[in-house]
C-alpha positions as a Python dict, from the first residue, in 0.01 Angstrom:
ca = {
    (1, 'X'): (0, 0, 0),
    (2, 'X'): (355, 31, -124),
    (3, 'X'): (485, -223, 121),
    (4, 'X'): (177, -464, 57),
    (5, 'X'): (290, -435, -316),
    (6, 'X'): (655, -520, -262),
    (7, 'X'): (556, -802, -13),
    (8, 'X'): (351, -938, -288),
    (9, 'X'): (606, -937, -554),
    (10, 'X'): (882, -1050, -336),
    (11, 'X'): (702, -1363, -153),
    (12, 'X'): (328, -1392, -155),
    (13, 'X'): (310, -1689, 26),
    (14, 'X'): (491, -1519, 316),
    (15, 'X'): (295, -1198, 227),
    (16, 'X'): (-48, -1367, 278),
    (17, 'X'): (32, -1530, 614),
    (18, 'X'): (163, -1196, 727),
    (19, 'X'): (-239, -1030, 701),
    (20, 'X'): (-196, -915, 356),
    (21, 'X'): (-519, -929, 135),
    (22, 'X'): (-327, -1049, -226),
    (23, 'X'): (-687, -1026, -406),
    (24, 'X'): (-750, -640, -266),
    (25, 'X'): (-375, -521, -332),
    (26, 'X'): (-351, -662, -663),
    (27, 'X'): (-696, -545, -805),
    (28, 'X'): (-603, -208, -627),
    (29, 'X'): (-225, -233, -868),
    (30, 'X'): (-421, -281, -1172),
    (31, 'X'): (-756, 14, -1120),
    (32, 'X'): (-454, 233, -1057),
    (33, 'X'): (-256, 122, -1357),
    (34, 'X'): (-545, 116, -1566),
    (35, 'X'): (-660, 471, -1413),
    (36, 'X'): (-341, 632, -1535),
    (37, 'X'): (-289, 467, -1842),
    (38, 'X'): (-645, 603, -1914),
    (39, 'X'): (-543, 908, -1783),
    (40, 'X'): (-227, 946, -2016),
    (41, 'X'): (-435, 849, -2312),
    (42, 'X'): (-686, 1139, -2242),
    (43, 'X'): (-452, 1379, -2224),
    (44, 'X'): (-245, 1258, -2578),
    (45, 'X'): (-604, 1246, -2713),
    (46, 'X'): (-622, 1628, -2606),
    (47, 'X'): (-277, 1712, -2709),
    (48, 'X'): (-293, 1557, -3099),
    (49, 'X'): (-666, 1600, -3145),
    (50, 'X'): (-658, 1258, -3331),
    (51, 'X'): (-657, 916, -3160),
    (52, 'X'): (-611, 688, -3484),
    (53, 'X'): (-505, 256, -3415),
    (54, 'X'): (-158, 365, -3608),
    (55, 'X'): (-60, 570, -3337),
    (56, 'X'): (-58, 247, -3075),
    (57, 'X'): (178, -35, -3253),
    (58, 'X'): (413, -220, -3078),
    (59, 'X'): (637, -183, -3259),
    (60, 'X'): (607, 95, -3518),
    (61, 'X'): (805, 255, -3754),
    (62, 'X'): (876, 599, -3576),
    (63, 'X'): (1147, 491, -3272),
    (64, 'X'): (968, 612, -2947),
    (65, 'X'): (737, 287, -2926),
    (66, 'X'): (651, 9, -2690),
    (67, 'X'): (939, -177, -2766),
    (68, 'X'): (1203, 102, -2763),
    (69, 'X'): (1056, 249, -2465),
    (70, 'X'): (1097, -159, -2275),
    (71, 'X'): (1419, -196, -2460),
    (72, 'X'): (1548, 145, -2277),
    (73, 'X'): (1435, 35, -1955),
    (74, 'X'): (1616, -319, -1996),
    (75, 'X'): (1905, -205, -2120),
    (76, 'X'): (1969, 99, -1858),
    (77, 'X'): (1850, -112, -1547),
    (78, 'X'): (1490, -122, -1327),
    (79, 'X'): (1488, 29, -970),
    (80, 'X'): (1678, 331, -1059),
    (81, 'X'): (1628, 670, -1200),
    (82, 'X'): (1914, 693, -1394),
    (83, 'X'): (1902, 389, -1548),
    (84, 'X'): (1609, 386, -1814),
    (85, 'X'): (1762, 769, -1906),
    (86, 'X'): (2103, 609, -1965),
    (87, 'X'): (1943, 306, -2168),
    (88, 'X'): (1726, 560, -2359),
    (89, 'X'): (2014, 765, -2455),
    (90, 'X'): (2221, 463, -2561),
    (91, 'X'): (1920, 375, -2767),
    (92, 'X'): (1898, 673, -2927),
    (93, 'X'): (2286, 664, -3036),
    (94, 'X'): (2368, 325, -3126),
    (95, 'X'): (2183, 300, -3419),
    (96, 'X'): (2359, 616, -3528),
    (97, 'X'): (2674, 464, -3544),
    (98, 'X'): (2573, 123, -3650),
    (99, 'X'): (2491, 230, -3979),
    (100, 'X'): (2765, 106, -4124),
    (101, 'X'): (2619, -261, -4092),
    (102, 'X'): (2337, -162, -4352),
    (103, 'X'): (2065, -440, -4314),
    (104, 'X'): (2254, -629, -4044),
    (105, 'X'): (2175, -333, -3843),
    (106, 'X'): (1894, -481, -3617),
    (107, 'X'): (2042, -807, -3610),
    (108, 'X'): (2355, -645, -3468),
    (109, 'X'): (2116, -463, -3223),
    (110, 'X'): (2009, -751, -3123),
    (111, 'X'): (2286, -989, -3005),
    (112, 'X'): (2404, -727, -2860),
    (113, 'X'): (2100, -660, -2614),
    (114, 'X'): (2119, -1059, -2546),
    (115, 'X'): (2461, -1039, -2461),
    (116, 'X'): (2376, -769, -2236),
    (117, 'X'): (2079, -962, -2071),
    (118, 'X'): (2318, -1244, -2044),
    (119, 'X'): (2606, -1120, -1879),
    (120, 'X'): (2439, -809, -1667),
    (121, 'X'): (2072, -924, -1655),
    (122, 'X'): (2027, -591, -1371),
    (123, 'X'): (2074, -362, -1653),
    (124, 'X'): (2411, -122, -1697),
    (125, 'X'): (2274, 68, -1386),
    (126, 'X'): (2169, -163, -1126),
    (127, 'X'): (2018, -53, -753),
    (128, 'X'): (2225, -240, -506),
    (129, 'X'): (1998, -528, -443),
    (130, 'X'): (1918, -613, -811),
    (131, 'X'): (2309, -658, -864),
    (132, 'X'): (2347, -872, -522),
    (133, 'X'): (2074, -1106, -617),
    (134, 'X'): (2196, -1146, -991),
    (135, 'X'): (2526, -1199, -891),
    (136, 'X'): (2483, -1406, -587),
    (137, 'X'): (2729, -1681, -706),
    (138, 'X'): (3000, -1435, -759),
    (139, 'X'): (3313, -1321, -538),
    (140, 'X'): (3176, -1137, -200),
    (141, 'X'): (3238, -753, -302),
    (142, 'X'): (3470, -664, -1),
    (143, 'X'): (3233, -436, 113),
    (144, 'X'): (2993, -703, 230),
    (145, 'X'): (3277, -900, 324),
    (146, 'X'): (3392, -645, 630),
    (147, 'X'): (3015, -593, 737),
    (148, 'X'): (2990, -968, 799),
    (149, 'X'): (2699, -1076, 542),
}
């Protein structure tokens, strides 16, 4: 099913002609996501006691939210482990030391996470391929280069 989900995502044309059911693996993705997003909210329910609307805000005022959580994952890279932990931590810190900028604070925050998705759209920790296919009109790395791609 893990194959059938990256053939999906990377060519579903292709993935269709090759036998693959796109209806059945994508309503399979989604009962699973939904599953353990159910799941996770059962468990928090348990945990805290309380479920309350509050507690599920994009963006809310306490920093582990949606956004920061999606803003971690952008800025430390998808496909990797590392990644997300080093954009989380980076999160975390940054506004630290941008308090000097008073208001201009999240403004700051901001250009600077455009920049980043300008210039390094893979992330600061990109798998392999992510970087190749970002970077395709670069200079061949040498290391592609002596293998002959």
């Amino acid at each position: 099913i893990g194959r059938a989900w990256v053939a999906i995502r990377e060519d579903e044309t292709a993935a269709l002609a090759m036998g693959i059911n796109g209806f059945r693996v994508k309503l399979i993705a989604f009962a699973l996501g939904a599953s353990l997003a159910g799941l996770a909210g059962t468990v928090q329910a348990h945990v805290t006691y309380t479920v309350t609307p509050e507690q599920y805000l994009f963006a809310g005022p306490i920093p582990p939210n949606s956004a920061f959580l999606l803003a971690a994952v952008v800025l430390g890279g998808m496909g990797t482990m590392s990644g997300p932990l080093v954009g989380a931590s980076l999160l975390f810190l940054i506004p630290n030391k941008l308090q000097f900028m008073g208001e201009y604070q999240l403004f700051a925050f901001g250009v600077a996470l455009i920049l980043l998705m300008r210039f390094r759209p893979e992330g600061m920790i990109a798998n392999r391929r992510n970087q190749l296919e970002f970077h395709e009109n670069d200079e061949t790395p040498a290391t592609l280069a002596k293998a002959g791609a």
